[in-house]
Amino acid sequence: MKNIVILGGGTAGWMAANLLQKRWRQKGVNITVVESPDIGIIGVGEGSTPLLKEFFDSLDISESEWMPQCNATYKNGISFNNWSTVSGYESYFHPFPCSLDFATFGLLYKYTALRRSGVDVLAHPNRFSLMAGLTQKKLAPLPAENFPFHFQYGYHFDSVLIGKFLRGKAKESGVSHIEGTVETVEQDSDGNIKALKLKNGDILSGDFFIDCSGFASILLQRTLKVPFLSFSENLFNDSAVALPTEIEADAPVETLSTALTNGWAWKIPLTNRFGNGYVFSSQYCSPDEAETELRAHLGILDSDVDARHLKMKVGRAQESWAKNCLAVGLSQGFIEPLEATALQFVYSTIDQFAQALEQGDFTNEHREAFNDQMNANFEGIRDYIVLHYKTNSRSDSQYWIDNRENQKISEHLRAMIECWYGIEDMQEALTRLEIGSYYSQRSWTCLLSGVGIFPRQENLAVPSASDALKAKEDLEYVDHFISGCSMNFESHNKFLGR
C-alpha cells in the first residue's frame, strides 16, 4: 500500500492524516487529503476525553504549541445538572481518572454498597473525588513537580481552529493537500474504490481510501453501500442548536451539561468565549422552540448573537472498514456529545486500524476483528449514554418520561441496571459482561449514585453507632486527603496565562 487518499478535512481527516504520516512516513506511504472548499465543516464539538492528550503526545506536539492556537482550556470532567430531582442529588460530577483514586474511591464503593442495601449513609460521588474537589476550586489538573502522581484530563477547544492547526502540521510533515469536490467515485471489477474524479476533471487514484466526508459518508455508505444502523430507538436526540456567549473572569475546568425540557444544554469554556448548545429531539420540540429555550437558559433572549442549527445522524455504519475503505469520524458513526467521545472514536479508530494493518495487512480475519471491535466500542459507549436518560427522574415533559420508560435497551445495559438494583458487585458484573473497557466501575458508580438512583428510597435503616462513627471518620479522612492534595495544584487561569 503506497498511496492513501483521505476524503474530507475537518478534525477527523487531519487527525487521520497526522497519525498515519507519523506512523508510516518512513515506509514510503504517500498520504493525500482532498477537501472541498464548497462543503462546510460541521465540527464535532469542543470537548474531549483524555485520549486527545494521547493523540498530541503521539505526534510530539506540546500543549504550549497547540492550545493557544486553538483557544483551548483544560477539562477535569463533566458536571451533570438537573438530570435528577432526588433531593441532594440534583447534580454530580463525572471525573476523569487519576492515580490517587485508589485512596478514596474504595470508600465510595463501600458506601454506595451500603446505601444500595438500604442503609442511610452518604453516597454522593462528588464527596469522594479529588478531581471534583479540584474542579470546584477551578484548579488545573497539572500537579506540582514534587507531587509525582498521574492525572488524566481532557481539553476544551475551538473545533474549527484545531482542524486548521492539524492541517498545517500535516502539510509540514509532507501530507499532500488538494482542494476539490468529488464528482464521481470509480470502482474496479471487485468493487474496490479505484479513484476519485473531481469536478475540475482531475482524477485522484489510490490504494486505500479513508472516508472523512461527514454524515454524507460518500465512500463507505454511498459508494460501497455499507448499511447505516440507527440508534434512534435508544437515543431520541437528533438535533442541536449552538451559540456563543462571553467567557467569565475565572475559567471553569469542566463541561457543564444541564437538563432542559426536551434535551440538555452544554456549556464549554474556551479562552475567548463559552461554547453553548442544546441537544434535543425534533420529535418533541421544533428548532425554534429549542433556540428560544436555550436563549432563555443563557439569559440572552434579546441578544443579536446568531444561533447555528444542526441535524445529527445518531448510529453507526454496519462496518467501519469495507474493501479498501475505512470510515473515520461522522462517516463512521456518531453518538451525541454527552460524554464528548467523538474525537476519542477518531483516534482509537485510526490507531487500531494501523495496528490491524501492521499485523495482518488486508486479511479478512484482521478486518473482521477490527470491525467487531469498532462496533463493540460504539455500542459500549452508547449504552453508557443511554443510562443517563434511563436514570433521569424528571417528569416535567413527556420527553423525559419517555426516555425513562424506554425499554429498547441492550441486554448488557439491562444487566448492569439489574446488577445495581440487585446489589451485585459492579466490577464483577463489568468483568462478566466484558464491557469494563468502555466505562469503568468508577464511571458507572458515579452516574448511578450521582443521580440518587438506589433500590430503596424510603424507610432506610439507621446505621449502628459504631458504623456511624466509622462513616464520620472515613469522611473526615477523605476531606483531609482531598484538601491536602489540592494544595499541589494551581489555578486554571494561571496555566492559561490569564
Coordinates of C-alpha atoms in Angstrom, one line a residue, residues 6-485:
I6 CA -8.3 10.8 2.7
L7 CA -11.6 12.4 1.6
G8 CA -12.5 15.3 3.8
G9 CA -10.6 17.6 6.1
G10 CA -12.0 18.8 9.3
T11 CA -10.8 17.4 12.6
A12 CA -11.2 13.8 11.7
G13 CA -9.5 14.0 8.3
W14 CA -6.5 15.9 9.6
M15 CA -6.2 13.7 12.7
A16 CA -6.1 10.7 10.5
A17 CA -3.5 12.3 8.2
N18 CA -1.2 13.3 11.0
L19 CA -1.3 9.9 12.7
L20 CA -0.7 7.8 9.6
Q21 CA 2.0 10.2 8.3
K22 CA 3.8 9.9 11.7
R23 CA 3.5 6.1 11.7
W24 CA 4.2 5.3 8.1
R25 CA 6.3 8.1 6.7
Q26 CA 9.4 6.0 6.8
K27 CA 7.7 3.2 4.9
G28 CA 7.2 5.2 1.7
V29 CA 3.5 5.7 2.1
N30 CA 2.1 8.8 0.4
I31 CA -0.9 10.5 2.1
T32 CA -3.2 12.9 0.3
V33 CA -6.1 14.8 1.8
V34 CA -8.8 16.2 -0.6
E35 CA -11.3 18.6 0.9
S36 CA -14.0 20.7 -0.8
P37 CA -14.0 24.5 -0.3
D38 CA -17.7 24.3 -1.1
I39 CA -18.6 22.0 1.8
G40 CA -18.6 23.4 5.3
I41 CA -17.1 21.7 8.4
I42 CA -19.7 20.5 10.9
G43 CA -17.3 20.4 13.8
V44 CA -17.7 17.6 16.3
G45 CA -17.9 19.7 19.4
E46 CA -15.5 21.5 21.6
G47 CA -14.6 19.0 24.3
S48 CA -12.6 15.8 24.6
T49 CA -11.7 12.8 26.7
P50 CA -8.1 12.2 27.8
L51 CA -7.4 10.3 24.6
L52 CA -6.9 13.7 22.8
K53 CA -3.8 14.2 25.0
E54 CA -2.6 10.8 24.0
F55 CA -3.1 11.8 20.3
F56 CA -1.0 15.0 20.7
D57 CA 1.7 13.2 22.7
S58 CA 2.0 10.6 20.0
L59 CA 2.8 13.4 17.5
D60 CA 5.2 15.1 19.9
I61 CA 3.1 18.2 19.9
S62 CA 3.3 20.1 23.2
E63 CA 0.3 21.8 24.9
S64 CA 2.2 25.1 24.8
E65 CA 2.2 24.9 21.0
W66 CA -1.3 23.8 20.1
M67 CA -3.5 25.0 23.0
P68 CA -3.0 28.8 22.5
Q69 CA -3.7 28.4 18.7
C70 CA -7.0 26.6 19.4
N71 CA -8.3 28.8 22.3
A72 CA -8.0 25.6 24.4
T73 CA -8.6 25.1 28.1
Y74 CA -8.2 22.1 30.4
K75 CA -11.0 19.8 31.3
N76 CA -11.3 17.7 34.5
G77 CA -14.6 16.1 33.7
I78 CA -18.3 16.9 33.2
S79 CA -20.9 18.2 35.7
F80 CA -24.4 17.0 35.1
N81 CA -27.1 19.4 36.5
N82 CA -30.8 18.9 36.9
W83 CA -30.9 15.4 35.4
S84 CA -32.2 14.2 38.8
T85 CA -34.9 15.6 41.0
V86 CA -33.8 13.5 44.0
S87 CA -33.1 15.7 47.0
G88 CA -29.3 16.1 47.4
Y89 CA -28.6 14.5 44.1
E90 CA -29.6 17.3 41.7
S91 CA -26.1 17.4 40.2
Y92 CA -23.0 15.3 40.2
F93 CA -19.5 15.3 38.6
H94 CA -18.1 12.6 36.3
P95 CA -14.3 12.9 36.8
F96 CA -11.5 11.7 34.6
P97 CA -9.3 9.1 36.4
C98 CA -6.2 9.9 38.4
S99 CA -3.7 7.6 40.1
L100 CA -4.9 8.7 43.5
D101 CA -8.4 7.4 43.0
F102 CA -7.5 4.3 45.0
A103 CA -7.3 6.4 48.1
T104 CA -11.0 7.5 48.1
F105 CA -13.0 5.6 45.6
G106 CA -12.8 2.4 47.6
L107 CA -14.8 4.2 50.2
L108 CA -17.3 5.4 47.6
Y109 CA -17.9 1.8 46.6
K110 CA -18.2 0.8 50.2
Y111 CA -20.8 3.5 51.0
T112 CA -22.8 3.0 47.8
A113 CA -23.0 -0.7 48.5
L114 CA -24.4 0.2 52.0
R115 CA -26.8 2.7 50.5
R116 CA -27.9 0.2 47.9
S117 CA -28.6 -2.3 50.7
G118 CA -30.9 0.2 52.4
V119 CA -28.6 1.8 55.0
D120 CA -28.9 5.6 55.4
V121 CA -25.3 6.8 54.6
L122 CA -23.8 9.5 52.4
A123 CA -23.1 8.0 49.0
H124 CA -22.7 11.0 46.7
P125 CA -19.7 10.6 44.4
N126 CA -18.5 14.2 44.5
R127 CA -17.5 13.9 48.2
F128 CA -15.1 11.1 47.3
S129 CA -13.5 12.6 44.1
L130 CA -10.2 14.5 44.1
M131 CA -10.9 15.7 40.6
A132 CA -14.3 17.0 41.7
G133 CA -12.5 18.9 44.5
L134 CA -10.0 20.4 42.1
T135 CA -12.9 21.4 39.7
Q136 CA -14.8 23.1 42.5
K137 CA -11.8 25.3 43.2
K138 CA -11.1 25.8 39.5
L139 CA -7.7 24.2 39.7
A140 CA -6.0 22.9 36.6
P141 CA -5.2 19.1 36.5
L142 CA -1.4 19.7 36.4
P143 CA 0.3 18.8 39.7
A144 CA 3.5 20.4 41.0
E145 CA 6.7 18.6 40.1
N146 CA 7.2 17.4 43.6
F147 CA 3.7 15.7 43.6
P148 CA 4.5 12.7 41.3
F149 CA 1.1 11.4 40.5
H150 CA -0.6 10.9 37.1
F151 CA -3.8 12.7 36.3
Q152 CA -5.8 12.1 33.2
Y153 CA -7.6 15.1 31.7
G154 CA -9.2 16.3 28.5
Y155 CA -9.5 19.7 26.8
H156 CA -12.0 22.2 25.6
F157 CA -11.1 23.8 22.2
D158 CA -12.4 25.5 19.1
S159 CA -13.0 22.7 16.7
V160 CA -12.5 24.8 13.6
L161 CA -9.2 26.1 14.8
I162 CA -8.0 22.7 15.8
G163 CA -8.7 21.5 12.3
K164 CA -6.7 24.3 10.8
F165 CA -3.8 23.7 13.2
L166 CA -3.7 20.0 12.3
R167 CA -3.9 20.8 8.6
G168 CA -0.8 23.0 9.0
K169 CA 1.1 20.3 10.9
A170 CA 0.2 17.6 8.4
K171 CA 1.3 19.7 5.4
E172 CA 4.6 20.5 7.2
S173 CA 5.2 16.8 7.6
G174 CA 4.7 16.1 3.9
V175 CA 1.0 15.3 3.6
S176 CA -0.4 16.5 0.2
H177 CA -3.4 18.7 0.3
I178 CA -5.8 19.1 -2.6
E179 CA -8.8 21.4 -2.7
G180 CA -11.6 19.9 -4.8
T181 CA -15.1 18.5 -4.8
V182 CA -15.7 14.8 -5.7
E183 CA -18.0 14.4 -8.7
T184 CA -17.8 10.6 -9.1
V185 CA -16.2 7.6 -7.4
E186 CA -14.6 5.0 -9.7
Q187 CA -14.5 1.3 -8.7
D188 CA -12.8 -1.7 -10.1
S189 CA -14.4 -5.0 -11.0
D190 CA -14.2 -6.3 -7.4
G191 CA -16.0 -3.2 -6.1
N192 CA -12.9 -1.7 -4.5
I193 CA -12.5 2.1 -4.9
K194 CA -10.1 2.9 -7.6
A195 CA -10.1 6.7 -7.9
L196 CA -12.0 9.9 -7.1
K197 CA -12.9 12.1 -10.0
L198 CA -13.1 15.8 -9.1
K199 CA -15.3 18.4 -10.6
N200 CA -12.3 20.1 -12.2
G201 CA -11.6 16.9 -14.1
D202 CA -8.7 15.7 -12.0
I203 CA -8.5 12.0 -11.1
L204 CA -7.1 11.0 -7.8
S205 CA -6.0 7.4 -7.6
G206 CA -5.2 5.5 -4.5
D207 CA -4.6 2.0 -3.0
F208 CA -6.6 2.8 0.1
F209 CA -9.2 5.4 0.9
I210 CA -10.3 6.9 4.2
D211 CA -13.8 8.4 4.3
C212 CA -13.9 11.6 6.4
S213 CA -16.8 13.1 4.4
G214 CA -19.0 13.5 7.4
F215 CA -22.6 12.4 7.7
A216 CA -22.7 12.1 3.9
S217 CA -20.3 9.1 4.1
I218 CA -19.6 9.4 0.3
L219 CA -17.3 6.4 0.1
L220 CA -18.3 3.9 2.8
Q221 CA -22.1 4.2 2.8
R222 CA -23.0 5.9 -0.5
T223 CA -20.5 4.1 -2.8
L224 CA -19.8 0.8 -1.1
K225 CA -23.4 0.6 0.2
V226 CA -22.5 -0.3 3.7
P227 CA -25.7 0.0 5.7
F228 CA -26.2 2.5 8.5
L229 CA -27.6 1.2 11.8
S230 CA -29.6 3.9 13.6
F231 CA -29.6 4.3 17.4
S232 CA -32.8 6.3 17.3
E233 CA -34.7 3.6 19.3
N234 CA -32.1 4.0 22.1
L235 CA -31.2 7.7 21.8
F236 CA -34.0 10.1 20.9
N237 CA -32.0 13.3 20.2
D238 CA -31.4 14.2 16.5
S239 CA -30.8 18.0 16.5
A240 CA -28.8 20.7 18.2
V241 CA -28.7 24.5 18.3
A242 CA -25.5 26.3 19.3
L243 CA -24.4 29.8 20.1
P244 CA -21.5 31.6 21.9
T245 CA -21.5 33.8 25.0
E246 CA -18.8 35.8 26.8
I247 CA -16.3 33.9 29.0
E248 CA -16.2 34.5 32.7
A249 CA -13.2 36.0 34.5
D250 CA -12.3 32.7 36.2
A251 CA -12.2 29.9 33.6
P252 CA -14.1 26.8 34.7
V253 CA -12.2 23.5 34.3
E254 CA -15.3 21.4 33.4
T255 CA -18.0 21.0 30.8
L256 CA -21.5 21.7 32.1
S257 CA -24.4 19.5 31.0
T258 CA -27.7 20.9 32.2
A259 CA -31.0 19.1 31.5
L260 CA -33.7 21.3 29.8
T261 CA -37.2 20.5 28.8
N262 CA -36.5 18.3 25.8
G263 CA -32.8 17.5 26.0
W264 CA -29.8 19.0 27.5
A265 CA -27.6 22.1 27.2
W266 CA -23.8 22.1 27.1
K267 CA -21.6 25.0 28.3
I268 CA -17.9 24.7 27.4
P269 CA -15.2 27.3 28.4
L270 CA -12.7 28.4 25.8
T271 CA -10.1 31.1 26.4
N272 CA -12.2 33.6 24.4
R273 CA -15.8 32.5 24.9
F274 CA -18.2 29.9 26.1
G275 CA -19.5 27.5 23.6
N276 CA -23.1 26.7 24.3
G277 CA -25.7 24.4 22.8
Y278 CA -28.9 22.5 23.2
V279 CA -29.1 18.9 22.1
F280 CA -32.7 17.9 21.6
S281 CA -35.2 15.7 19.9
S282 CA -37.2 17.1 17.0
Q283 CA -40.0 14.7 17.8
Y284 CA -40.7 16.7 21.0
C285 CA -39.9 20.3 20.0
S286 CA -39.1 22.4 17.0
P287 CA -35.8 24.1 16.3
D288 CA -37.3 27.5 17.0
E289 CA -38.7 26.3 20.4
A290 CA -35.3 24.8 21.2
E291 CA -33.5 28.0 20.3
T292 CA -35.9 30.1 22.4
E293 CA -35.4 27.8 25.4
L294 CA -31.6 27.9 25.0
R295 CA -31.6 31.7 24.9
A296 CA -33.8 31.9 28.0
H297 CA -31.5 29.4 29.8
L298 CA -28.5 31.6 28.9
G299 CA -30.3 34.9 29.6
I300 CA -29.7 36.3 26.1
L301 CA -33.3 36.4 24.7
D302 CA -32.7 39.8 23.2
S303 CA -29.2 39.2 22.0
D304 CA -28.2 39.6 18.4
V305 CA -25.9 36.6 18.6
D306 CA -26.8 34.3 15.7
A307 CA -27.6 30.6 16.5
R308 CA -26.4 27.7 14.4
H309 CA -28.8 24.7 13.9
L310 CA -27.5 21.2 13.2
K311 CA -29.1 17.8 12.5
M312 CA -27.5 14.7 13.9
K313 CA -27.4 11.2 12.4
V314 CA -27.0 9.0 15.5
G315 CA -25.8 5.5 15.0
R316 CA -23.0 3.6 13.2
A317 CA -22.1 2.0 9.9
Q318 CA -22.5 -1.8 9.9
E319 CA -18.8 -2.0 9.4
S320 CA -16.2 0.7 9.6
W321 CA -13.7 -1.0 7.2
A322 CA -15.1 -2.4 3.9
K323 CA -13.0 -3.4 1.0
N324 CA -10.2 -0.8 0.6
C325 CA -12.1 1.9 2.5
L326 CA -12.1 3.0 6.2
A327 CA -14.6 5.4 7.6
V328 CA -13.5 7.8 10.3
G329 CA -15.5 10.4 12.2
L330 CA -19.1 11.2 11.3
S331 CA -19.0 9.0 8.2
Q332 CA -18.3 6.0 10.5
G333 CA -20.9 6.9 13.1
F334 CA -22.0 9.3 15.8
I335 CA -23.2 9.3 19.3
E336 CA -24.5 12.5 20.8
P337 CA -21.8 14.5 22.5
L338 CA -23.0 14.0 26.1
E339 CA -19.6 12.4 27.2
A340 CA -17.5 14.1 24.4
T341 CA -16.5 10.9 22.8
A342 CA -16.3 11.9 19.1
L343 CA -12.6 12.5 18.8
Q344 CA -12.0 9.5 21.0
F345 CA -13.6 7.4 18.3
V346 CA -11.4 9.1 15.6
Y347 CA -8.2 8.5 17.5
S348 CA -9.0 4.9 18.5
T349 CA -10.2 4.0 15.0
I350 CA -7.0 5.2 13.3
D351 CA -4.7 3.7 15.9
Q352 CA -6.4 0.3 15.9
F353 CA -6.7 0.3 12.1
A354 CA -2.9 0.9 11.8
Q355 CA -2.3 -1.9 14.2
A356 CA -4.6 -4.3 12.3
L357 CA -2.8 -3.5 9.0
E358 CA 0.6 -3.9 10.5
Q359 CA -0.3 -7.3 12.0
G360 CA -2.2 -8.8 9.0
D361 CA -2.3 -6.4 6.0
F362 CA -5.7 -6.8 4.2
T363 CA -6.7 -10.2 5.5
N364 CA -10.4 -10.8 6.2
E365 CA -9.6 -12.1 9.6
H366 CA -8.0 -8.9 10.8
R367 CA -10.6 -6.7 9.1
E368 CA -13.4 -8.6 10.7
A369 CA -11.7 -8.5 14.1
F370 CA -11.2 -4.7 13.7
N371 CA -14.9 -4.2 12.7
D372 CA -16.1 -6.2 15.6
Q373 CA -14.0 -4.1 18.0
M374 CA -15.3 -0.8 16.5
N375 CA -18.9 -2.0 16.7
A376 CA -18.4 -3.0 20.3
N377 CA -16.8 0.4 21.1
F378 CA -19.9 2.2 19.7
E379 CA -22.3 0.0 21.5
G380 CA -20.5 0.1 24.8
I381 CA -20.4 3.9 24.8
R382 CA -24.0 4.1 23.5
D383 CA -25.2 2.1 26.5
Y384 CA -23.5 4.4 29.0
I385 CA -25.1 7.4 27.3
V386 CA -28.5 5.7 27.3
L387 CA -28.1 5.1 31.1
H388 CA -28.1 8.9 31.6
Y389 CA -31.6 9.1 30.1
K390 CA -32.8 5.8 31.7
T391 CA -32.0 7.0 35.2
N392 CA -33.4 10.5 34.9
S393 CA -36.1 11.4 37.5
R394 CA -37.7 14.4 35.7
S395 CA -41.4 14.4 34.9
D396 CA -41.8 17.9 33.6
S397 CA -42.1 16.8 30.0
Q398 CA -43.1 13.7 28.0
Y399 CA -39.5 13.7 26.6
W400 CA -38.0 12.7 30.0
I401 CA -40.8 10.3 30.9
D402 CA -40.5 8.5 27.6
N403 CA -36.7 8.3 28.0
R404 CA -37.1 6.8 31.4
E405 CA -39.7 4.3 30.4
N406 CA -38.0 3.3 27.1
Q407 CA -37.5 -0.5 27.2
K408 CA -35.4 -0.6 23.9
I409 CA -32.1 -1.0 25.6
S410 CA -29.3 -3.6 25.1
E411 CA -29.1 -6.7 27.2
H412 CA -25.7 -5.5 28.6
L413 CA -27.3 -2.3 29.8
R414 CA -30.3 -4.2 31.2
A415 CA -27.9 -6.5 33.1
M416 CA -25.9 -3.5 34.6
I417 CA -29.1 -1.9 35.8
E418 CA -30.3 -5.2 37.3
C419 CA -26.8 -5.5 38.9
W420 CA -27.2 -2.1 40.6
Y421 CA -30.6 -2.8 41.9
G422 CA -29.7 -6.3 42.9
I423 CA -26.8 -5.2 44.9
E424 CA -24.3 -7.2 42.8
D425 CA -20.7 -6.2 42.8
M426 CA -20.3 -3.7 39.9
Q427 CA -16.8 -4.7 39.0
E428 CA -17.7 -8.4 38.8
A429 CA -20.6 -7.5 36.5
L430 CA -18.4 -5.4 34.2
T431 CA -15.9 -8.3 34.0
R432 CA -18.6 -10.9 33.4
L433 CA -20.2 -8.8 30.7
E434 CA -16.8 -7.8 29.2
I435 CA -17.7 -4.2 28.9
G436 CA -15.4 -2.6 31.5
S437 CA -13.0 -1.2 28.9
Y438 CA -15.6 1.4 27.7
Y439 CA -16.5 2.8 31.1
S440 CA -15.1 1.6 34.4
Q441 CA -16.7 0.8 37.7
R442 CA -15.8 4.4 38.8
S443 CA -17.9 5.9 35.9
W444 CA -20.9 3.6 36.4
T445 CA -20.9 4.2 40.1
C446 CA -20.6 8.0 39.7
L447 CA -23.6 8.1 37.3
L448 CA -25.9 5.7 39.3
S449 CA -25.1 7.1 42.7
G450 CA -24.8 10.7 41.4
V451 CA -28.4 10.8 40.3
G452 CA -29.5 9.2 43.6
I453 CA -30.9 6.0 42.0
F454 CA -30.9 3.4 44.8
P455 CA -33.0 0.3 45.3
R456 CA -34.6 1.8 48.4
Q457 CA -35.6 5.4 48.7
E458 CA -37.7 5.3 51.9
N459 CA -37.6 3.6 55.3
L460 CA -33.8 3.4 55.3
A461 CA -32.1 1.7 58.1
V462 CA -30.2 3.9 60.6
P463 CA -26.5 2.9 60.9
S464 CA -25.4 1.5 64.2
A465 CA -23.5 3.8 66.5
S466 CA -20.2 2.2 65.5
D467 CA -20.9 2.3 61.8
A468 CA -22.0 5.9 62.1
L469 CA -18.7 6.8 63.9
K470 CA -16.7 4.9 61.2
A471 CA -18.5 6.8 58.4
K472 CA -17.7 10.1 60.1
E473 CA -14.1 9.1 60.4
D474 CA -14.0 8.0 56.8
L475 CA -15.5 11.2 55.5
E476 CA -13.1 13.3 57.6
Y477 CA -10.2 11.3 56.1
V478 CA -11.5 11.9 52.6
D479 CA -12.0 15.6 53.2
H480 CA -8.5 15.9 54.7
F481 CA -6.9 13.9 51.8
I482 CA -8.6 16.0 49.1
S483 CA -7.8 19.2 50.8
G484 CA -4.1 18.3 51.2
C485 CA -3.7 17.0 47.7

